[in-house]
PDB file of C-alpha atoms in Angstrom:
ATOM      1  CA  ALA A   1      28.556  -7.362  -3.157  1.00 59.00           C
ATOM      2  CA  ALA A   2      26.127  -6.773  -5.989  1.00 61.00           C
ATOM      3  CA  THR A   3      25.718  -7.538  -9.651  1.00 65.00           C
ATOM      4  CA  ARG A   4      23.813  -5.778 -12.366  1.00 65.00           C
ATOM      5  CA  SER A   5      21.675  -7.610 -14.885  1.00 68.00           C
ATOM      6  CA  GLY A   6      21.698  -6.405 -18.462  1.00 70.00           C
ATOM      7  CA  PRO A   7      18.752  -5.321 -20.609  1.00 74.00           C
ATOM      8  CA  GLY A   8      16.447  -8.212 -21.475  1.00 73.00           C
ATOM      9  CA  SER A   9      17.807 -10.384 -18.651  1.00 69.00           C
ATOM     10  CA  GLU A  10      15.494 -13.036 -17.252  1.00 68.00           C
ATOM     11  CA  ILE A  11      16.835 -12.299 -13.765  1.00 60.00           C
ATOM     12  CA  GLN A  12      14.412 -10.327 -11.597  1.00 56.00           C
ATOM     13  CA  PRO A  13      16.312  -7.323 -10.182  1.00 54.00           C
ATOM     14  CA  VAL A  14      16.352  -7.102  -6.394  1.00 57.00           C
ATOM     15  CA  LEU A  15      17.947  -4.479  -4.181  1.00 57.00           C
ATOM     16  CA  GLY A  16      17.697  -5.836  -0.641  1.00 60.00           C
ATOM     17  CA  MET A  17      18.036  -4.592   2.888  1.00 57.00           C
ATOM     18  CA  SER A  18      21.713  -5.534   2.968  1.00 56.00           C
ATOM     19  CA  ALA A  19      22.230  -2.681   0.484  1.00 59.00           C
ATOM     20  CA  LEU A  20      19.628  -0.248   1.828  1.00 67.00           C
ATOM     21  CA  ARG A  21      19.893  -0.497   5.635  1.00 68.00           C
ATOM     22  CA  GLY A  22      22.493   2.286   5.897  1.00 68.00           C
ATOM     23  CA  LEU A  23      20.532   4.746   3.761  1.00 77.00           C
ATOM     24  CA  ARG A  24      17.584   7.089   3.859  1.00 87.00           C
ATOM     25  CA  CYS A  25      15.296   5.876   1.055  1.00 87.00           C
ATOM     26  CA  GLU A  26      12.408   7.722  -0.527  1.00 89.00           C
ATOM     27  CA  TYR A  27      10.219   5.281  -2.449  1.00 91.00           C
ATOM     28  CA  ARG A  28       8.282   7.149  -5.146  1.00 93.00           C
ATOM     29  CA  PHE A  29       6.417   4.307  -6.802  1.00 91.00           C
ATOM     30  CA  GLY A  30       4.400   6.534  -9.147  1.00 90.00           C
ATOM     31  CA  GLU A  31       7.705   7.579 -10.717  1.00 92.00           C
ATOM     32  CA  ALA A  32       9.293   4.084 -10.436  1.00 88.00           C
ATOM     33  CA  LEU A  33      12.059   5.695  -8.385  1.00 86.00           C
ATOM     34  CA  ILE A  34      13.971   5.113  -5.161  1.00 86.00           C
ATOM     35  CA  ASP A  35      15.862   8.221  -4.088  1.00 87.00           C
ATOM     36  CA  VAL A  36      18.645   7.334  -1.644  1.00 85.00           C
ATOM     37  CA  THR A  37      20.694   9.583   0.600  1.00 82.00           C
ATOM     38  CA  ASP A  38      23.687   8.558   2.677  1.00 72.00           C
ATOM     39  CA  ALA A  39      23.366   7.846   6.378  1.00 58.00           C
ATOM     40  CA  GLY A  40      24.986  11.153   7.367  1.00 54.00           C
ATOM     41  CA  SER A  41      22.162  13.315   6.055  1.00 55.00           C
ATOM     42  CA  ASP A  42      19.449  14.444   8.416  1.00 57.00           C
ATOM     43  CA  GLN A  43      16.055  15.306   7.026  1.00 57.00           C
ATOM     44  CA  THR A  44      14.040  16.725   9.916  1.00 59.00           C
ATOM     45  CA  SER A  45      10.961  18.011   8.123  1.00 63.00           C
ATOM     46  CA  GLY A  46       7.795  16.016   7.918  1.00 70.00           C
ATOM     47  CA  ARG A  47       5.902  13.685  10.203  1.00 82.00           C
ATOM     48  CA  TRP A  48       8.120  10.812  11.399  1.00 90.00           C
ATOM     49  CA  PHE A  49       7.250   7.517  13.070  1.00 94.00           C
ATOM     50  CA  ASP A  50       9.531   5.122  14.915  1.00 94.00           C
ATOM     51  CA  LEU A  51      10.796   2.434  12.560  1.00 93.00           C
ATOM     52  CA  ALA A  52      10.446  -1.097  13.841  1.00 91.00           C
ATOM     53  CA  LEU A  53      12.500  -3.693  12.037  1.00 87.00           C
ATOM     54  CA  HIS A  54      11.811  -7.397  11.850  1.00 83.00           C
ATOM     55  CA  PRO A  55      14.687  -9.375  13.421  1.00 77.00           C
ATOM     56  CA  PHE A  56      15.854 -10.152   9.882  1.00 74.00           C
ATOM     57  CA  GLY A  57      15.868  -6.509   8.785  1.00 78.00           C
ATOM     58  CA  GLN A  58      12.579  -5.804   7.010  1.00 85.00           C
ATOM     59  CA  PRO A  59      10.588  -2.691   7.980  1.00 92.00           C
ATOM     60  CA  MET A  60       7.457  -3.268  10.052  1.00 93.00           C
ATOM     61  CA  VAL A  61       4.373  -1.041  10.150  1.00 96.00           C
ATOM     62  CA  THR A  62       1.197  -1.176  12.217  1.00 96.00           C
ATOM     63  CA  VAL A  63      -1.839  -1.947  10.068  1.00 98.00           C
ATOM     64  CA  ARG A  64      -5.436  -1.386  11.133  1.00 98.00           C
ATOM     65  CA  PHE A  65      -8.528  -2.942   9.645  1.00 97.00           C
ATOM     66  CA  GLY A  66     -10.988  -1.010  11.827  1.00 95.00           C
ATOM     67  CA  PRO A  67     -10.584  -2.493  15.325  1.00 95.00           C
ATOM     68  CA  VAL A  68      -8.225  -5.244  14.127  1.00 97.00           C
ATOM     69  CA  GLU A  69      -4.583  -4.206  14.497  1.00 97.00           C
ATOM     70  CA  LEU A  70      -1.405  -6.095  13.653  1.00 95.00           C
ATOM     71  CA  GLU A  71       2.234  -5.584  12.743  1.00 94.00           C
ATOM     72  CA  ALA A  72       2.961  -6.169   9.061  1.00 96.00           C
ATOM     73  CA  VAL A  73       6.155  -6.610   7.102  1.00 94.00           C
ATOM     74  CA  TRP A  74       6.691  -3.911   4.441  1.00 94.00           C
ATOM     75  CA  ASP A  75       8.105  -5.735   1.395  1.00 91.00           C
ATOM     76  CA  THR A  76       8.669  -4.209  -2.051  1.00 87.00           C
ATOM     77  CA  GLY A  77       9.699  -7.675  -3.253  1.00 83.00           C
ATOM     78  CA  ALA A  78       6.154  -8.985  -2.775  1.00 87.00           C
ATOM     79  CA  SER A  79       4.133  -8.660  -5.969  1.00 88.00           C
ATOM     80  CA  LEU A  80       0.988  -9.310  -3.886  1.00 92.00           C
ATOM     81  CA  THR A  81       0.245  -8.845  -0.225  1.00 96.00           C
ATOM     82  CA  ALA A  82       0.600 -12.213   1.512  1.00 95.00           C
ATOM     83  CA  VAL A  83      -1.880 -12.967   4.275  1.00 97.00           C
ATOM     84  CA  ASP A  84      -1.459 -15.932   6.585  1.00 96.00           C
ATOM     85  CA  ALA A  85      -4.327 -18.390   6.121  1.00 96.00           C
ATOM     86  CA  ALA A  86      -4.939 -18.617   9.887  1.00 96.00           C
ATOM     87  CA  PHE A  87      -5.323 -14.814  10.149  1.00 97.00           C
ATOM     88  CA  ALA A  88      -7.625 -14.747   7.100  1.00 97.00           C
ATOM     89  CA  ASP A  89      -9.750 -17.539   8.566  1.00 97.00           C
ATOM     90  CA  GLN A  90     -10.077 -15.632  11.868  1.00 97.00           C
ATOM     91  CA  HIS A  91     -11.063 -12.425  10.034  1.00 98.00           C
ATOM     92  CA  ARG A  92     -13.138 -13.686   7.089  1.00 97.00           C
ATOM     93  CA  SER A  93     -15.044 -10.402   6.757  1.00 97.00           C
ATOM     94  CA  LEU A  94     -11.823  -8.686   5.619  1.00 98.00           C
ATOM     95  CA  PHE A  95     -11.313 -10.962   2.599  1.00 98.00           C
ATOM     96  CA  ASP A  96     -13.663 -11.555  -0.348  1.00 97.00           C
ATOM     97  CA  PRO A  97     -12.566 -14.709  -2.204  1.00 96.00           C
ATOM     98  CA  ILE A  98     -11.692 -14.340  -5.892  1.00 96.00           C
ATOM     99  CA  ARG A  99     -10.250 -17.720  -6.942  1.00 92.00           C
ATOM    100  CA  ASP A 100      -7.643 -20.356  -6.215  1.00 86.00           C
ATOM    101  CA  SER A 101      -4.285 -19.885  -7.859  1.00 82.00           C
ATOM    102  CA  VAL A 102      -0.681 -21.052  -7.882  1.00 79.00           C
ATOM    103  CA  GLY A 103       1.971 -18.657  -6.686  1.00 67.00           C
ATOM    104  CA  PHE A 104       5.709 -18.629  -6.155  1.00 65.00           C
ATOM    105  CA  ASP A 105       7.630 -17.462  -3.117  1.00 61.00           C
ATOM    106  CA  ALA A 106      10.816 -15.387  -3.298  1.00 57.00           C
ATOM    107  CA  SER A 107      12.925 -18.520  -3.750  1.00 57.00           C
ATOM    108  CA  GLY A 108      10.794 -19.790  -6.644  1.00 63.00           C
ATOM    109  CA  VAL A 109       8.964 -22.496  -4.682  1.00 65.00           C
ATOM    110  CA  GLU A 110       5.483 -23.116  -6.075  1.00 71.00           C
ATOM    111  CA  MET A 111       2.545 -23.050  -3.654  1.00 70.00           C
ATOM    112  CA  SER A 112      -1.234 -23.086  -3.719  1.00 77.00           C
ATOM    113  CA  THR A 113      -2.813 -19.770  -2.884  1.00 85.00           C
ATOM    114  CA  ARG A 114      -6.256 -18.303  -2.581  1.00 93.00           C
ATOM    115  CA  LEU A 115      -6.610 -14.896  -4.176  1.00 96.00           C
ATOM    116  CA  ALA A 116      -8.947 -12.503  -2.377  1.00 97.00           C
ATOM    117  CA  LEU A 117      -9.923  -8.874  -2.363  1.00 98.00           C
ATOM    118  CA  MET A 118      -8.598  -7.525   0.945  1.00 98.00           C
ATOM    119  CA  ALA A 119     -10.496  -4.815   2.797  1.00 98.00           C
ATOM    120  CA  GLY A 120      -9.127  -1.298   2.845  1.00 98.00           C
ATOM    121  CA  LEU A 121      -6.724  -0.646   5.676  1.00 98.00           C
ATOM    122  CA  GLU A 122      -5.078   2.194   7.545  1.00 98.00           C
ATOM    123  CA  ILE A 123      -1.452   2.844   8.418  1.00 97.00           C
ATOM    124  CA  GLU A 124      -0.712   5.802  10.718  1.00 95.00           C
ATOM    125  CA  GLY A 125      -3.849   7.648   9.663  1.00 94.00           C
ATOM    126  CA  VAL A 126      -3.405   7.068   5.921  1.00 96.00           C
ATOM    127  CA  ARG A 127      -6.157   5.029   4.278  1.00 97.00           C
ATOM    128  CA  PHE A 128      -5.413   2.454   1.609  1.00 98.00           C
ATOM    129  CA  VAL A 129      -8.053   1.133  -0.770  1.00 98.00           C
ATOM    130  CA  ARG A 130      -9.002  -2.508  -1.161  1.00 97.00           C
ATOM    131  CA  SER A 131      -6.467  -4.591  -3.058  1.00 97.00           C
ATOM    132  CA  VAL A 132      -5.865  -8.127  -4.225  1.00 97.00           C
ATOM    133  CA  CYS A 133      -3.937 -10.385  -1.847  1.00 97.00           C
ATOM    134  CA  ALA A 134      -2.763 -13.981  -1.708  1.00 95.00           C
ATOM    135  CA  ILE A 135      -3.879 -16.055   1.247  1.00 96.00           C
ATOM    136  CA  VAL A 136      -1.191 -18.606   2.028  1.00 93.00           C
ATOM    137  CA  ASP A 137      -0.046 -20.810   4.874  1.00 91.00           C
ATOM    138  CA  LEU A 138       2.855 -18.798   6.293  1.00 90.00           C
ATOM    139  CA  GLU A 139       3.487 -21.322   9.107  1.00 90.00           C
ATOM    140  CA  PRO A 140       6.299 -23.218   7.304  1.00 87.00           C
ATOM    141  CA  PHE A 141       8.010 -19.896   6.549  1.00 83.00           C
ATOM    142  CA  ASN A 142       7.480 -18.685  10.127  1.00 86.00           C
ATOM    143  CA  ALA A 143       8.794 -21.997  11.496  1.00 89.00           C
ATOM    144  CA  ALA A 144      12.011 -21.628   9.490  1.00 86.00           C
ATOM    145  CA  LEU A 145      12.429 -18.035  10.680  1.00 85.00           C
ATOM    146  CA  ARG A 146      11.688 -19.106  14.274  1.00 87.00           C
ATOM    147  CA  ARG A 147      14.479 -21.712  14.102  1.00 90.00           C
ATOM    148  CA  LYS A 148      16.884 -19.126  12.677  1.00 86.00           C
ATOM    149  CA  ALA A 149      15.906 -16.600  15.376  1.00 85.00           C
ATOM    150  CA  THR A 150      16.468 -19.214  18.083  1.00 88.00           C
ATOM    151  CA  ARG A 151      19.963 -19.963  16.734  1.00 89.00           C
ATOM    152  CA  MET A 152      20.701 -16.213  16.667  1.00 86.00           C
ATOM    153  CA  GLY A 153      19.256 -15.640  20.151  1.00 86.00           C
ATOM    154  CA  VAL A 154      16.711 -13.043  18.992  1.00 83.00           C
ATOM    155  CA  SER A 155      12.986 -12.825  19.666  1.00 82.00           C
ATOM    156  CA  PHE A 156      10.603 -13.641  16.867  1.00 82.00           C
ATOM    157  CA  GLU A 157       6.943 -12.887  16.247  1.00 83.00           C
ATOM    158  CA  PRO A 158       5.312 -14.869  13.440  1.00 87.00           C
ATOM    159  CA  MET A 159       4.312 -12.928  10.330  1.00 89.00           C
ATOM    160  CA  SER A 160       0.613 -12.742   9.546  1.00 94.00           C
ATOM    161  CA  LEU A 161       0.707 -10.027   6.891  1.00 96.00           C
ATOM    162  CA  VAL A 162       3.375  -9.128   4.342  1.00 95.00           C
ATOM    163  CA  LEU A 163       2.384  -5.924   2.562  1.00 97.00           C
ATOM    164  CA  GLY A 164       3.099  -6.122  -1.150  1.00 95.00           C
ATOM    165  CA  MET A 165       3.041  -3.711  -4.037  1.00 94.00           C
ATOM    166  CA  PRO A 166      -0.767  -3.410  -4.486  1.00 96.00           C
ATOM    167  CA  VAL A 167      -0.801  -1.664  -1.097  1.00 97.00           C
ATOM    168  CA  LEU A 168       2.651  -0.076  -1.075  1.00 96.00           C
ATOM    169  CA  ASP A 169       2.388   1.678  -4.429  1.00 95.00           C
ATOM    170  CA  GLN A 170      -0.682   3.650  -3.331  1.00 97.00           C
ATOM    171  CA  VAL A 171       1.525   6.272  -1.621  1.00 96.00           C
ATOM    172  CA  ASP A 172       5.132   7.441  -1.473  1.00 94.00           C
ATOM    173  CA  TRP A 173       7.193   6.337   1.521  1.00 94.00           C
ATOM    174  CA  VAL A 174      10.394   7.508   3.214  1.00 92.00           C
ATOM    175  CA  PHE A 175      12.397   5.121   5.385  1.00 91.00           C
ATOM    176  CA  ASP A 176      15.359   6.598   7.242  1.00 91.00           C
ATOM    177  CA  TYR A 177      16.975   3.309   8.212  1.00 87.00           C
ATOM    178  CA  PRO A 178      20.036   4.680  10.086  1.00 88.00           C
ATOM    179  CA  ASN A 179      17.872   6.951  12.253  1.00 90.00           C
ATOM    180  CA  ARG A 180      15.211   4.221  12.691  1.00 89.00           C
ATOM    181  CA  ARG A 181      12.269   6.331  11.525  1.00 92.00           C
ATOM    182  CA  TRP A 182       9.862   6.471   8.645  1.00 92.00           C
TER     183      TRP A 182
END
């Protein structure tokens, strides 16, 4: 089920994984466009990688900051990249503090954040330039997801990095959700 907000609406439009998971989606951020194709199409050209999905459906990609490697959630709903405070504290050289701020999570809950300039990173050989991120305590969020995963009987790895639009909009992406590749 979906609704459409009209022009000038105060509602932030969101098209989530429940709508996209059966499609092949080409995200062309420079054109403000998502091109979708039904699950039956097979696009075989190009360089494909296996698509890992978080237990709750979000795409996961391997991020490298030099020798530091971790799995990150790929999230077009994140206006900034969110970095877990514990990870940022362990890897201080990757984050240059900017200032303290107040941010809001996807549900509208207000939280204290530290804004920082995050080091450039690499995903599957593609380099991304430095970008602003929000350093937040993701433990309460991870704890809630861990409880949900336990109830569902699925494994769960805590999130340390949620890639947001300052990183994502640097390149175009294609996610072929039905064929589990990107």
